[in-house]
Coordinates of C-alpha atoms in Angstrom, one line a residue:
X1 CA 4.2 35.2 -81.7
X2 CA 2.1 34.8 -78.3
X3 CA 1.2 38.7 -79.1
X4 CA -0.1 38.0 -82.2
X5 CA -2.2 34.8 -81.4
X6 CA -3.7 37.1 -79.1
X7 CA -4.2 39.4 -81.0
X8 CA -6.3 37.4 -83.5
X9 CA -7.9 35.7 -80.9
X10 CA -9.6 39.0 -79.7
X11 CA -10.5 40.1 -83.1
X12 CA -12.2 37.2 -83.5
X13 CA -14.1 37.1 -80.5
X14 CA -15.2 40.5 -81.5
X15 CA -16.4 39.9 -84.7
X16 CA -18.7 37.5 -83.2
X17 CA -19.7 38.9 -79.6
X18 CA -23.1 37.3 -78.5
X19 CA -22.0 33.8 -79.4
X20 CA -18.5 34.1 -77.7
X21 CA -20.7 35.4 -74.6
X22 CA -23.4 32.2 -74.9
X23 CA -20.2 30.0 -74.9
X24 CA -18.9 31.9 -71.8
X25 CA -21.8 31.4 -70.3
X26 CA -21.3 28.1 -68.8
X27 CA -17.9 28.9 -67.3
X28 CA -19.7 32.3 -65.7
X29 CA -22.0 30.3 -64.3
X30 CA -20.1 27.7 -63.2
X31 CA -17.0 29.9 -61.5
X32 CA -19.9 32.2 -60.0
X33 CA -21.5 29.7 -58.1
X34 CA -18.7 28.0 -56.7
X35 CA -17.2 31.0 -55.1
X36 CA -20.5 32.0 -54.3
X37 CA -21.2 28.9 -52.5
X38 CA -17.5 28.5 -50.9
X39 CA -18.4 32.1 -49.2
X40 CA -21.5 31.5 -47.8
X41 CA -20.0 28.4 -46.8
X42 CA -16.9 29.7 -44.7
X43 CA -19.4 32.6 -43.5
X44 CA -21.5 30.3 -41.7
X45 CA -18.4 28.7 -40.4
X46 CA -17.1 31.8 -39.2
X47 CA -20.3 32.6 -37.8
X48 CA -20.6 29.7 -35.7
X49 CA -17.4 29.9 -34.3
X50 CA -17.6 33.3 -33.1
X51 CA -20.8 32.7 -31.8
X52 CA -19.7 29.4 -29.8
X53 CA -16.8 31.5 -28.2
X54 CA -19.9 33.9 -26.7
X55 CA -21.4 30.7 -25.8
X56 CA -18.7 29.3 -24.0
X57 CA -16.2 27.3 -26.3
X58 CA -14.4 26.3 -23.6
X59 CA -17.1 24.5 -21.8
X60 CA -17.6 20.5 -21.1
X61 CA -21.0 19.2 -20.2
X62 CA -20.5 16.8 -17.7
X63 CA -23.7 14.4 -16.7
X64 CA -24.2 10.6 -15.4
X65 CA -26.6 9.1 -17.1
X66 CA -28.8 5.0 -16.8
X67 CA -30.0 3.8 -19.8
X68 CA -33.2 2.7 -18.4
X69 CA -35.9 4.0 -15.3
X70 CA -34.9 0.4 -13.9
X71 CA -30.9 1.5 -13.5
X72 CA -30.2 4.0 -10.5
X73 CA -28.6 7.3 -11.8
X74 CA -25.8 8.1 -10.2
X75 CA -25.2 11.9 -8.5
X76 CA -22.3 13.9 -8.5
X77 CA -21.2 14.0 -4.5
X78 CA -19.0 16.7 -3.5
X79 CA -16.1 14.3 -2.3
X80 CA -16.0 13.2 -6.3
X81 CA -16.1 16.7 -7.5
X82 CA -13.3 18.1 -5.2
X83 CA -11.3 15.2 -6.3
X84 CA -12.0 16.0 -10.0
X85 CA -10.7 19.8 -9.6
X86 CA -7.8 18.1 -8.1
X87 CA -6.7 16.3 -10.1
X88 CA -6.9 18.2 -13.0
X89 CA -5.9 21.3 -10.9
X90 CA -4.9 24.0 -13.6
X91 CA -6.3 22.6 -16.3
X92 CA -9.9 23.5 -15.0
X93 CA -10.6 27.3 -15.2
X94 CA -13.5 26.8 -12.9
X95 CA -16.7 24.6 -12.7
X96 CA -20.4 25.0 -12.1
X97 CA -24.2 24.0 -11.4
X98 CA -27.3 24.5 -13.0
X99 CA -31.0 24.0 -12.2
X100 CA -33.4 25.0 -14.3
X101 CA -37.0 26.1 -12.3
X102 CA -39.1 27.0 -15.6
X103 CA -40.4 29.6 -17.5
X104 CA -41.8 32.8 -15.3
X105 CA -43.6 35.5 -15.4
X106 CA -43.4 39.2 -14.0
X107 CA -46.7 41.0 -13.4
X108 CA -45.1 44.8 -14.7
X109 CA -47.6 47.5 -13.5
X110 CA -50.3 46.1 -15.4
X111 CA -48.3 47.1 -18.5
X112 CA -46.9 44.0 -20.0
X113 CA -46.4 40.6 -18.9
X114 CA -41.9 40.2 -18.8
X115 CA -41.2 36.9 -19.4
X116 CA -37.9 35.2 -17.4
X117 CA -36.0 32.1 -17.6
X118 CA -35.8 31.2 -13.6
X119 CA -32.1 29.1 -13.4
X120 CA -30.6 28.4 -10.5
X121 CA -26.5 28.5 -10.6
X122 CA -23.7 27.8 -8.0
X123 CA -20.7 29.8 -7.6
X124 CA -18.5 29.7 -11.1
X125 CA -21.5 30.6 -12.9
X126 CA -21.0 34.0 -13.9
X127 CA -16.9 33.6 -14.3
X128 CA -17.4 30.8 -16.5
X129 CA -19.9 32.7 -18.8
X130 CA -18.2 35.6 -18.6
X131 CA -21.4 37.6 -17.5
X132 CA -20.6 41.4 -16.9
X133 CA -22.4 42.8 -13.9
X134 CA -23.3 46.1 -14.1
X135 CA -24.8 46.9 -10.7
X136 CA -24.6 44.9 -7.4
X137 CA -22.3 41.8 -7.2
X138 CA -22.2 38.1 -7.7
X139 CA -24.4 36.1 -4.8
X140 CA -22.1 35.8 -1.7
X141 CA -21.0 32.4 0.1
X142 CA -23.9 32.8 2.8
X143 CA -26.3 33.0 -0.5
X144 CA -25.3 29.7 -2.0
X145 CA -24.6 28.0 1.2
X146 CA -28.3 29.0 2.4
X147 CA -30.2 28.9 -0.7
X148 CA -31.7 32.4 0.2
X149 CA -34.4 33.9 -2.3
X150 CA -32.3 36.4 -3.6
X151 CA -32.0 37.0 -7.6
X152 CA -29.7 38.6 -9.9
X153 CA -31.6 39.5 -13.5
X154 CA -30.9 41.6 -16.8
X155 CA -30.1 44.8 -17.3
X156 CA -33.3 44.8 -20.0
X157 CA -35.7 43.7 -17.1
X158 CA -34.5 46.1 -14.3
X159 CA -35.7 49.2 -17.3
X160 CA -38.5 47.6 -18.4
X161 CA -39.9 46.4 -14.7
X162 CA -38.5 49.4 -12.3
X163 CA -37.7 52.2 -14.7
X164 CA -34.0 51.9 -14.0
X165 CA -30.9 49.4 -12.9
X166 CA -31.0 52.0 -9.8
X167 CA -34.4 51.2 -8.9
X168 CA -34.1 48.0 -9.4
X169 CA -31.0 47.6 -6.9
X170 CA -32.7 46.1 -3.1
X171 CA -36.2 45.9 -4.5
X172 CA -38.9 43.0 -4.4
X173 CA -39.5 41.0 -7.6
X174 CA -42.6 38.5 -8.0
X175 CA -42.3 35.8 -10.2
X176 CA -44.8 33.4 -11.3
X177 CA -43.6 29.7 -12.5
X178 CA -46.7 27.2 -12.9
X179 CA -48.8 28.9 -10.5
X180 CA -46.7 29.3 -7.9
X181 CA -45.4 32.5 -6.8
X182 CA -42.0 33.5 -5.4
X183 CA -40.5 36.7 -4.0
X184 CA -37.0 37.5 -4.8
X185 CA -35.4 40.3 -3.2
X186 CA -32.4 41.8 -6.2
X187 CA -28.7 41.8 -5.4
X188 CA -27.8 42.2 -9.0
X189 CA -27.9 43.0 -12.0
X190 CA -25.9 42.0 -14.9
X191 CA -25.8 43.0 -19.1
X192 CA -27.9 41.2 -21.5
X193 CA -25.9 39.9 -24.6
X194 CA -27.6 40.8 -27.7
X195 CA -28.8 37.7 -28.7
X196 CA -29.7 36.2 -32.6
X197 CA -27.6 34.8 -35.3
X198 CA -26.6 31.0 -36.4
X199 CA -27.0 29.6 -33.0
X200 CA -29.4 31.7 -30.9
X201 CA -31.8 30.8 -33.4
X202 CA -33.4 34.6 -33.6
X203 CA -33.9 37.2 -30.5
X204 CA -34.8 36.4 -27.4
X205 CA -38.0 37.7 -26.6
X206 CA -36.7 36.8 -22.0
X207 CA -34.3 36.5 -19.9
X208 CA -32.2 34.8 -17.5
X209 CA -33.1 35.3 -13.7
X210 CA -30.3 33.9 -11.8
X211 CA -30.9 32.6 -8.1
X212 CA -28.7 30.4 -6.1
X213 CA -28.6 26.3 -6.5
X214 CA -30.1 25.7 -3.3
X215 CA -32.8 28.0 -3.6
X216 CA -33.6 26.4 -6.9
X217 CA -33.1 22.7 -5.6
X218 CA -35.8 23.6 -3.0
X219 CA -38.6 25.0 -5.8
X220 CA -38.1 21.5 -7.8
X221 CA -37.8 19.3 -4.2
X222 CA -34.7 17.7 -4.9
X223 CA -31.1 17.6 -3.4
X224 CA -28.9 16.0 -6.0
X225 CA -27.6 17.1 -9.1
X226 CA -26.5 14.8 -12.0
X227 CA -24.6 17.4 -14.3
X228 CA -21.8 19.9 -13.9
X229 CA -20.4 22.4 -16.3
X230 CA -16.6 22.3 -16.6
X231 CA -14.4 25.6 -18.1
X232 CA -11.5 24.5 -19.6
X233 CA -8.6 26.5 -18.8
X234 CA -7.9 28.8 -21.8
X235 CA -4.7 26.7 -23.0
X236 CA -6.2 23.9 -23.0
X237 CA -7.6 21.8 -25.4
X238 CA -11.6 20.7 -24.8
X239 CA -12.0 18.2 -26.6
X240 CA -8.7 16.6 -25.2
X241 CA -9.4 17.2 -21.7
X242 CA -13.6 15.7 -22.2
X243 CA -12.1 12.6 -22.7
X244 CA -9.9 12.4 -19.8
X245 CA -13.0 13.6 -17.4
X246 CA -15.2 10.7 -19.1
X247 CA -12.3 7.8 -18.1
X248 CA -11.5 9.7 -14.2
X249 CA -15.4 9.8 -13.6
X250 CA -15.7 6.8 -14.7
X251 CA -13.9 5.1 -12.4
X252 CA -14.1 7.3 -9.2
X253 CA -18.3 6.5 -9.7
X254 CA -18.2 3.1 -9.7
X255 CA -19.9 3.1 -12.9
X256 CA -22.1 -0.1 -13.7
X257 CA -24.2 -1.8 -16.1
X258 CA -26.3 0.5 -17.6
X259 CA -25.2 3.3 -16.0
X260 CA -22.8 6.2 -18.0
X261 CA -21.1 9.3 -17.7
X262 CA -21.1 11.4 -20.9
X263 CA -18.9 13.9 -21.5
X264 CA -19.3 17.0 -24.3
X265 CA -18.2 20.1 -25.5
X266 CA -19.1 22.7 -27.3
X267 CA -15.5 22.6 -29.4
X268 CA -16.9 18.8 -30.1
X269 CA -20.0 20.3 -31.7
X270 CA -18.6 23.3 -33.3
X271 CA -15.6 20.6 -34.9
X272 CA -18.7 18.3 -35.9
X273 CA -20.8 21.4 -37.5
X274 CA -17.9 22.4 -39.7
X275 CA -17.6 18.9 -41.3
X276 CA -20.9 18.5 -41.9
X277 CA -21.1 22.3 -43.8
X278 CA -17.6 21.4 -45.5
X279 CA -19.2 18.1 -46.9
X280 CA -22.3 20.2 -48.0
X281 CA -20.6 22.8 -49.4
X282 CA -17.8 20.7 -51.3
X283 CA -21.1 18.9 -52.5
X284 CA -22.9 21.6 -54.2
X285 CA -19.6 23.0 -54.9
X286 CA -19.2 20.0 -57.2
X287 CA -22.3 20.0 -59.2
X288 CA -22.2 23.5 -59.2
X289 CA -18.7 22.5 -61.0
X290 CA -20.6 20.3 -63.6
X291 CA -21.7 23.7 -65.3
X292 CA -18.2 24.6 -65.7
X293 CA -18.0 21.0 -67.7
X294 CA -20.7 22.3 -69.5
X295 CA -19.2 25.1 -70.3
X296 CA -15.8 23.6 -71.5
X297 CA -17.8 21.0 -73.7
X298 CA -19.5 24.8 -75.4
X299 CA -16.0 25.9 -75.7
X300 CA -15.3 23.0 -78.0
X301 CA -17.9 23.3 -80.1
X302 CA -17.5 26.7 -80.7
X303 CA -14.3 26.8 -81.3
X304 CA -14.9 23.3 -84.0
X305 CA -17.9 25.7 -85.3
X306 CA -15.5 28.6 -85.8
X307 CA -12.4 26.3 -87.3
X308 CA -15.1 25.4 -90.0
X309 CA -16.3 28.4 -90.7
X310 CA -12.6 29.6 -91.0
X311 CA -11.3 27.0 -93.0
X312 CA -10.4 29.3 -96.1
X313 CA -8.5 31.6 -93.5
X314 CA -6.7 29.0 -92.1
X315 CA -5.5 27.0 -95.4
X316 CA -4.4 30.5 -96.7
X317 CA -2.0 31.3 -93.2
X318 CA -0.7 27.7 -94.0
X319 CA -0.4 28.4 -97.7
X320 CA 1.9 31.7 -96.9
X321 CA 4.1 29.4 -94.6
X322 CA 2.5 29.3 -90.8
X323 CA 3.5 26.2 -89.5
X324 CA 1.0 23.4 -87.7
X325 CA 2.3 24.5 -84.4
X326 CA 1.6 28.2 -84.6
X327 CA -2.2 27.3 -86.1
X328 CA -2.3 24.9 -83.5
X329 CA -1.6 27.6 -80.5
X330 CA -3.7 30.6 -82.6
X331 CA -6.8 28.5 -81.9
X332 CA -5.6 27.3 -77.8
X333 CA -5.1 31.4 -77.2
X334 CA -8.5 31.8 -78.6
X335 CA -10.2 28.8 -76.2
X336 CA -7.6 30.4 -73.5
X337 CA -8.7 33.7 -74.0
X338 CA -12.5 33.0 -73.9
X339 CA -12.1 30.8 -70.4
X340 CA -10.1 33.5 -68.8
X341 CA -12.7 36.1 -69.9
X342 CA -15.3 34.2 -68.6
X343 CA -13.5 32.9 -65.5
X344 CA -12.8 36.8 -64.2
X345 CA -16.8 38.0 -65.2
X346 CA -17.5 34.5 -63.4
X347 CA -15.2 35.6 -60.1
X348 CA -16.7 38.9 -60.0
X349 CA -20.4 37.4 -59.9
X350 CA -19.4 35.2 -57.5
X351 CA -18.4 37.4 -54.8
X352 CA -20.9 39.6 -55.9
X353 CA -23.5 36.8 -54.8
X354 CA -21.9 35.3 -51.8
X355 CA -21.1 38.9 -50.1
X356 CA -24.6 39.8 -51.0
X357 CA -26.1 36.3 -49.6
X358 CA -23.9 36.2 -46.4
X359 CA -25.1 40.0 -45.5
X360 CA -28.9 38.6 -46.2
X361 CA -28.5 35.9 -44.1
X362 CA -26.9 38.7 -41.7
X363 CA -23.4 37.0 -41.8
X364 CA -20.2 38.8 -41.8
X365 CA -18.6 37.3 -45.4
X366 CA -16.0 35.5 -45.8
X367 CA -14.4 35.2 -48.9
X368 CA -12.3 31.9 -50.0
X369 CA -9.3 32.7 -51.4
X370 CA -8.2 29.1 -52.5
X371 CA -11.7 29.2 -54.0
X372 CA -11.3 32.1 -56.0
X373 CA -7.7 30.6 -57.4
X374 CA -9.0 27.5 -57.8
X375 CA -11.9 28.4 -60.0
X376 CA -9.3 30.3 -62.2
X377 CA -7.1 28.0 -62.6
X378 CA -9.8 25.4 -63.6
X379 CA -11.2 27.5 -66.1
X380 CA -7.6 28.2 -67.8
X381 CA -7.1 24.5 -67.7
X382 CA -11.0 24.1 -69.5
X383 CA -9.7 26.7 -72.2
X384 CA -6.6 24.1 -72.8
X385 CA -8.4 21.0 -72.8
X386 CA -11.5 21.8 -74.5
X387 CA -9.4 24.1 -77.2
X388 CA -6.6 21.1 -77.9
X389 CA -8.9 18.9 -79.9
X390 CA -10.4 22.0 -82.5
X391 CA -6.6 23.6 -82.6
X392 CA -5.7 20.4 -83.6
X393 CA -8.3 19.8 -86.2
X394 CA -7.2 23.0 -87.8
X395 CA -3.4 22.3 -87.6
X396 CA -3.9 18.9 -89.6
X397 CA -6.0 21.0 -92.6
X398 CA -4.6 20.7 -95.9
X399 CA -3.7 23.9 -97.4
X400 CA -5.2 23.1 -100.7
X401 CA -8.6 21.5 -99.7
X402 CA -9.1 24.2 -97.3
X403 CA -8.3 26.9 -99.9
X404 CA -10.9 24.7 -102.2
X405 CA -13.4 25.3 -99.3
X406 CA -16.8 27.0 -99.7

């Protein structure tokens, strides 16, 4: 019997091919832009989070902070720090300082201007980051301890500023930041990360220069620092440990009216960043979804167009002894059949789309599965719901009056 319903429900749709695709129409175009939307969706997710783990996932920004030029900021002192590591011991992979000097400039032969990011770093730097040195080393203890002018920079600038990472290895590098010029003799040289993507916000067009803390305290005349980056160990949780920092700092500072210490991670953000695209894309996912009401609502009233226009078909099944319940289910194949047509050219489009939007936006694609069965499923259940009230309609004809019809 189920054979046969389909069977008529396919002839029909044949007989009558552009207006069974206009009432598809909707359901293609609903199906297709929900999957479309869930992939571009879970790309950028994807993308962000492998991004943030090249950024340092693992990393909690630590800094004190007054809400007003009236309250006195409090500094990190080293007796508070060594108490932090600790006390957390294990849980810390390592920790570090940054001071940023400004935006420089390298005079290149008269060539080209090379444009550096002048940061000073203490020692855990470069393990926390995970920066790959690819000639020289890491400064040494007399470096930090001394603040000595000594600079570690990119792979990209030792080739475009010396020719080679060789040459570069022991030579003199002047940089100009504001107007005022500083020799750095190079001790290393490390590999510059291609850069661009969700995050990066595009290609760099500098780089870092690395020099020791002290040597960068000195440039910007000051002797305190008020942040710290901490690494989380890599079985730890971030998010779980940033909150525990926040409450030990908090009390080891003495922290008063006014005065803060904030605590953040990068986890924190990604977690936040993921909401926020889950609520936009469930968002358009649902009006896109409207469409595929649409389209159930032009299911109905082609199938109540086509019950008319069949009436004389159906009163003479009934007259030769079909029962209410096989006319009934003839019709619901038919709306079935026309969903799930339209729900498989609609999945197809869909993935067509997001694969071809997430490689535009120059994201690797992600395709939902629970999206794809989801859509489906829906439009099989449009085909049932929007097909029940025609089928019925035709199930309740009387034989005679619809043999009687012109």
């Amino acid at each position: 019997m189920i054979r046969e319903n389909m069977k008529l429900a396919i002839r029909s749709l044949k007989s009558n091919r552009m207006r069974s695709f206009l009432t598809m129409l909707g359901i293609i175009i609903g199906i297709s832009s929900v999957i479309a939307i869930m992939t571009v969706g879970n790309s950028l997710k994807a993308e962000s989070g492998e991004e943030l783990s090249g950024f340092g996932s693992r990393d909690i920004d630590v800094y004190s902070y007054a809400e007003s030029d009236s309250v006195p900021q409090l500094p990190f002192t080293e007796e508070v720090v060594r108490g932090m590591v600790s006390r957390f011991g294990e849980r810390i992979e390592t920790y570090y300082v940054q001071d940023y000097v400004g935006m420089g400039t390298v005079y290149n032969r008269n060539k080209k201007n090379d444009q550096v990011s002048v940061q000073g770093i203490s020692k855990g730097y470069f393990a926390g980051n995970n920066v790959e040195m690819v000639s020289g080393s890491v400064f040494t203890k007399s470096a930090y301890k001394m603040g000595s002018n000594v600079a570690i920079i990119a792979d990209k600038l030792a080739e475009s500023h010396f020719g080679s990472v060789e040459k570069a290895m022991g030579s003199q590098l002047e940089v100009d930041v504001n107007n005022v010029y500083t020799t750095y003799t190079i001790v290393g040289v490390y590999k510059q990360k291609e850069s661009g993507g969700l995050l990066s916000g595009g290609a760099q067009n500098s780089t870092n220069l690395f020099i020791p803390l002290k040597a960068a305290q000195a440039e910007n005349h000051i002797t305190t620092y008020y942040e710290i980056m901490v690494v989380a160990a890599e079985n730890e949780d971030p998010t779980v440990l940033e909150t525990e920092l926040k409450d030990y700092l908090t009390k080891q500072m003495n922290i008063g009216e006014g005065q803060e210490i904030n605590v953040s991670s990068l986890q924190s953000a990604l977690e936040q960043v993921n909401r926020i695209l889950s609520a936009i894309t469930v968002a358009i996912s649902l009006i896109a979804g409207i469409a595929l009401l649409v389209g159930g609502i032009g299911v109905m009233n082609i199938m109540t167009v086509s019950i008319t226009e069949r009436t004389r078909e159906i009163g003479t099944r009934k007259a030769l002894g079909a029962e209410n319940r096989q006319i009934m289910m003839q019709f619901i194949t038919e709306a079935i059949i026309l969903c799930t047509i339209g729900g498989i050219i609609g999945i197809i489009l869909g993935l067509g789309l997001g694969v071809g939007a997430s490689a535009l936006l120059k994201f690797p694609p992600t395709v939902s599965v629970p999206s794809i069965i989801g859509s489906f499923a829906f439009s099989m259940v449009v085909g049932l719901f929007f097909g029940y009230y025609p089928a019925k309609k035709a199930a309740k004809m009387n034989p005679i009056d619809a043999l009687r019809y012109e």
